[in-house]
Coordinates of N, CA and C in Angstrom, one line a residue:
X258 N 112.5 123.6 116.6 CA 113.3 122.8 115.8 C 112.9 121.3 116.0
X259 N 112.5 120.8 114.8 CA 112.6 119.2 114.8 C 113.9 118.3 115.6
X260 N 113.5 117.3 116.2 CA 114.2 116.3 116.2 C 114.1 115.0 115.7
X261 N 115.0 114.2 115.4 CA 114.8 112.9 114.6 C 115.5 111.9 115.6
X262 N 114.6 111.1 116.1 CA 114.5 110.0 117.4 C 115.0 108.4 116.5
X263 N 116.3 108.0 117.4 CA 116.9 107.0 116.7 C 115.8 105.7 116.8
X264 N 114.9 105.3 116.3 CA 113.8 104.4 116.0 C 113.5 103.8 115.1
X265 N 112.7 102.3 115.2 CA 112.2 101.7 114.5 C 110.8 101.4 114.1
X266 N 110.1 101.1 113.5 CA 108.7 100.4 113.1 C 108.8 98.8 113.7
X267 N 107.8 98.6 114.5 CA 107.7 97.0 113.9 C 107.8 96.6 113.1
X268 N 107.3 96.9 112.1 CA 107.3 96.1 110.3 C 108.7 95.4 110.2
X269 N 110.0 96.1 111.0 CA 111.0 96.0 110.1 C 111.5 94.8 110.8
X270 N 111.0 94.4 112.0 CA 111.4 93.4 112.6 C 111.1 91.9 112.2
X271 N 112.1 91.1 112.0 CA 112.5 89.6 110.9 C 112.2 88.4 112.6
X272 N 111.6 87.4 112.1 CA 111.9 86.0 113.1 C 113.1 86.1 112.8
X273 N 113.6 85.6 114.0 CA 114.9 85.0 114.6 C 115.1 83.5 113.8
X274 N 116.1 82.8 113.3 CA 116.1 81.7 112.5 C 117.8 81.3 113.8
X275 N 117.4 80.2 114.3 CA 118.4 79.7 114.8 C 119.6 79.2 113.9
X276 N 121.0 79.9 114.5 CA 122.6 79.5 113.9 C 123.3 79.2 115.0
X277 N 124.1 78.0 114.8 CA 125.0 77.4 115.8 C 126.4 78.4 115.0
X278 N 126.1 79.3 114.4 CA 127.2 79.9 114.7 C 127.2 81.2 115.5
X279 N 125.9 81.8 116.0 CA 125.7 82.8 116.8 C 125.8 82.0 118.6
X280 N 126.4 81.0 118.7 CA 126.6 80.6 120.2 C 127.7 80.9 120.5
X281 N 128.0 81.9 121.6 CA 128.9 82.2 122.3 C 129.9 80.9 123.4
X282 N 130.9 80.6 122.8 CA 131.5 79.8 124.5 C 132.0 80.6 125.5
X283 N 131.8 79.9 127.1 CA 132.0 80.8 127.7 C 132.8 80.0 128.8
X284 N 133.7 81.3 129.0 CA 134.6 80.6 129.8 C 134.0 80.6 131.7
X285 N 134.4 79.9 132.5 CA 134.0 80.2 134.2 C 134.8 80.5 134.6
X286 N 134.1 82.0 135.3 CA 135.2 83.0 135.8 C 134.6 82.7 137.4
X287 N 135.3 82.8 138.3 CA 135.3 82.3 139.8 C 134.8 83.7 140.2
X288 N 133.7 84.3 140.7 CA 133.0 85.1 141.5 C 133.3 85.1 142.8
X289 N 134.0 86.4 143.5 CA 134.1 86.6 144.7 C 132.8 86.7 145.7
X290 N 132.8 86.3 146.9 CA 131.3 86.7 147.2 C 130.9 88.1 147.3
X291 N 131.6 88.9 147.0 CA 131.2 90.6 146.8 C 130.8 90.6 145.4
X292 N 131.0 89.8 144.7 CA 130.5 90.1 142.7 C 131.5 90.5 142.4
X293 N 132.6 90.7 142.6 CA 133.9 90.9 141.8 C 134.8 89.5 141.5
X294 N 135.6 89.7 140.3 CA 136.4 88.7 139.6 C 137.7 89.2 139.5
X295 N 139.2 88.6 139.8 CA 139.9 89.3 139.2 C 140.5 89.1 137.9
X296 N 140.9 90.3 137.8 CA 141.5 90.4 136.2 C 142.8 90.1 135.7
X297 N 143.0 89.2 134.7 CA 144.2 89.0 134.5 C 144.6 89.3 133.2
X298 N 145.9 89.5 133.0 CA 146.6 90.2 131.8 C 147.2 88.8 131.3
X299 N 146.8 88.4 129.8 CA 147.3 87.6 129.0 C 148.5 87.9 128.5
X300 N 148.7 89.1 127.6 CA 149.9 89.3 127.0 C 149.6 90.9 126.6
X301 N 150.7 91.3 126.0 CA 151.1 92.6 125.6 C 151.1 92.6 124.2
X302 N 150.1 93.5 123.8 CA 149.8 93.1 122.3 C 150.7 94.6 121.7
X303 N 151.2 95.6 122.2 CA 151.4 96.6 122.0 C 152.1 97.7 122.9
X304 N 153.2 98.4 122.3 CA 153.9 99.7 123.2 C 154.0 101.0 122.4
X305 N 154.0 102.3 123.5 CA 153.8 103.3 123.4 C 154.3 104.1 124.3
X306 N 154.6 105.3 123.7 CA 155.4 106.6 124.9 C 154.5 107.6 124.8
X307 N 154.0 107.9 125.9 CA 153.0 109.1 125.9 C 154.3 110.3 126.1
X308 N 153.7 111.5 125.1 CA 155.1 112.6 125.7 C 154.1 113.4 126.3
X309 N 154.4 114.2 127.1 CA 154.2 115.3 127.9 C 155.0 116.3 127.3
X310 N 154.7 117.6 128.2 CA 155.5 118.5 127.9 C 156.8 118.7 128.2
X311 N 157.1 117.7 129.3 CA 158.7 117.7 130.0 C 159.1 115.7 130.7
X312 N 158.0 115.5 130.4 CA 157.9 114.3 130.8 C 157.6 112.9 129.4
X313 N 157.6 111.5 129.3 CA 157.6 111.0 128.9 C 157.1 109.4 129.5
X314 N 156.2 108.7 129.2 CA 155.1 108.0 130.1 C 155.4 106.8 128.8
X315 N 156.1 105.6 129.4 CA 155.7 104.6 128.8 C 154.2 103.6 128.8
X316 N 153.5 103.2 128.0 CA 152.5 102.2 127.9 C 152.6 100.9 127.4
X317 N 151.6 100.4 128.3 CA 151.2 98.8 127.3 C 150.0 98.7 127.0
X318 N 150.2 98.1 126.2 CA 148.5 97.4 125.3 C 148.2 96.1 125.7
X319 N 147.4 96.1 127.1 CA 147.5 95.0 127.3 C 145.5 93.8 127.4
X320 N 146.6 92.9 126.5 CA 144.9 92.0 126.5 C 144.8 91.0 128.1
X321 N 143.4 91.2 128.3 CA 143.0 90.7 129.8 C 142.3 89.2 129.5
X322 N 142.6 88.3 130.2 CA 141.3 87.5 130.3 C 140.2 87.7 129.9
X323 N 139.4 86.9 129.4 CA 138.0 86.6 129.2 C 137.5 87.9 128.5
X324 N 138.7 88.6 127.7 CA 137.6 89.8 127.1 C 138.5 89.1 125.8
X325 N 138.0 90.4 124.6 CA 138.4 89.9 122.9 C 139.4 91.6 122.9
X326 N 140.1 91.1 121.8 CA 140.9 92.1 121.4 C 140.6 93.6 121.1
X327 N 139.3 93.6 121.1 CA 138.9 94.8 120.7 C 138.9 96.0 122.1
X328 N 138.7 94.9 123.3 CA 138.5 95.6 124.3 C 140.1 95.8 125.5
X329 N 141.1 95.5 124.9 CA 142.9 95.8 125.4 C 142.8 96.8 125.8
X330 N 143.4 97.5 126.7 CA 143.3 98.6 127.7 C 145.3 98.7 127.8
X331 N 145.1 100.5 127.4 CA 146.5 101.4 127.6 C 147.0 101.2 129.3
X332 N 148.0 100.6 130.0 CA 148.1 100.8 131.0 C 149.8 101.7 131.1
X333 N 149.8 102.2 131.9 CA 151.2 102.2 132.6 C 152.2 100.9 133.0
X334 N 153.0 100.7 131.9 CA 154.3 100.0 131.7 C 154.9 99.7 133.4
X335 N 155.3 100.7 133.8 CA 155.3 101.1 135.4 C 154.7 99.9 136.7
X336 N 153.5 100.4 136.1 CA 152.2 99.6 137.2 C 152.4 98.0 136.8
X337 N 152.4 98.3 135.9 CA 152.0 96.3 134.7 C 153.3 95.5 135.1
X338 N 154.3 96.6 135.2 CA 155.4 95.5 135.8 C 155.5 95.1 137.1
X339 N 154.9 96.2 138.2 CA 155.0 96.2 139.5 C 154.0 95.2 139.5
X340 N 152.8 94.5 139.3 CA 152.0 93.9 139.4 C 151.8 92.6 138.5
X341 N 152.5 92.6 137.1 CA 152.2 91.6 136.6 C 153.9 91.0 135.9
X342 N 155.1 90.7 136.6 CA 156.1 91.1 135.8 C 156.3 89.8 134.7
X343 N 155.4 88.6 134.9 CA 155.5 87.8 134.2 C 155.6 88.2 133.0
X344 N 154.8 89.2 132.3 CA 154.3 89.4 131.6 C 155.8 89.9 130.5
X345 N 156.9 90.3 131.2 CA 157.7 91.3 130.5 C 159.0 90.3 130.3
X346 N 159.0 88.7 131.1 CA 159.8 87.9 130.6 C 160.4 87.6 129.2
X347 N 159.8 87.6 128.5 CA 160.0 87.4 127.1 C 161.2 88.8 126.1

């Protein structure tokens, strides 16, 4: 059986034409000396109840520092308050 290999040609490839609107700003994130940063939760963009079969699991949708919205992560409501309870002031 054939296979079909996700690929290109040279041909198809264009010069690059510089845009000041392809510049990223970036923010400085303070580096541990192990290469780790920690993470921090901006806000709660979203809530959810996970059901189980006998049980019932609240969530948040929570957006972190230095990432974009696309990248918000389901956490446990639970944990996010034990750790972050600023967050639930509102």
């Amino acid at each position: 059986m054939d296979k079909i290999h996700n690929v290109f040609h040279v041909s198809m490839l264009r010069r690059y034409r510089s845009d000041p609107s392809h510049v990223i700003s970036t923010e400085e994130i303070e580096i541990q000396p192990d290469l780790t940063y920690e993470e921090e939760p901006l806000r709660i963009l979203a809530r959810e109840v996970k059901e189980l079969r006998n049980k019932q699991i609240p969530l948040v949708k929570v957006l972190w520092r230095h990432h974009n919205t696309e990248e918000a992560t389901w956490e446990s409501e639970e944990m996010m308050r034990q750790q972050f309870l600023q967050l639930f002031a509102s």
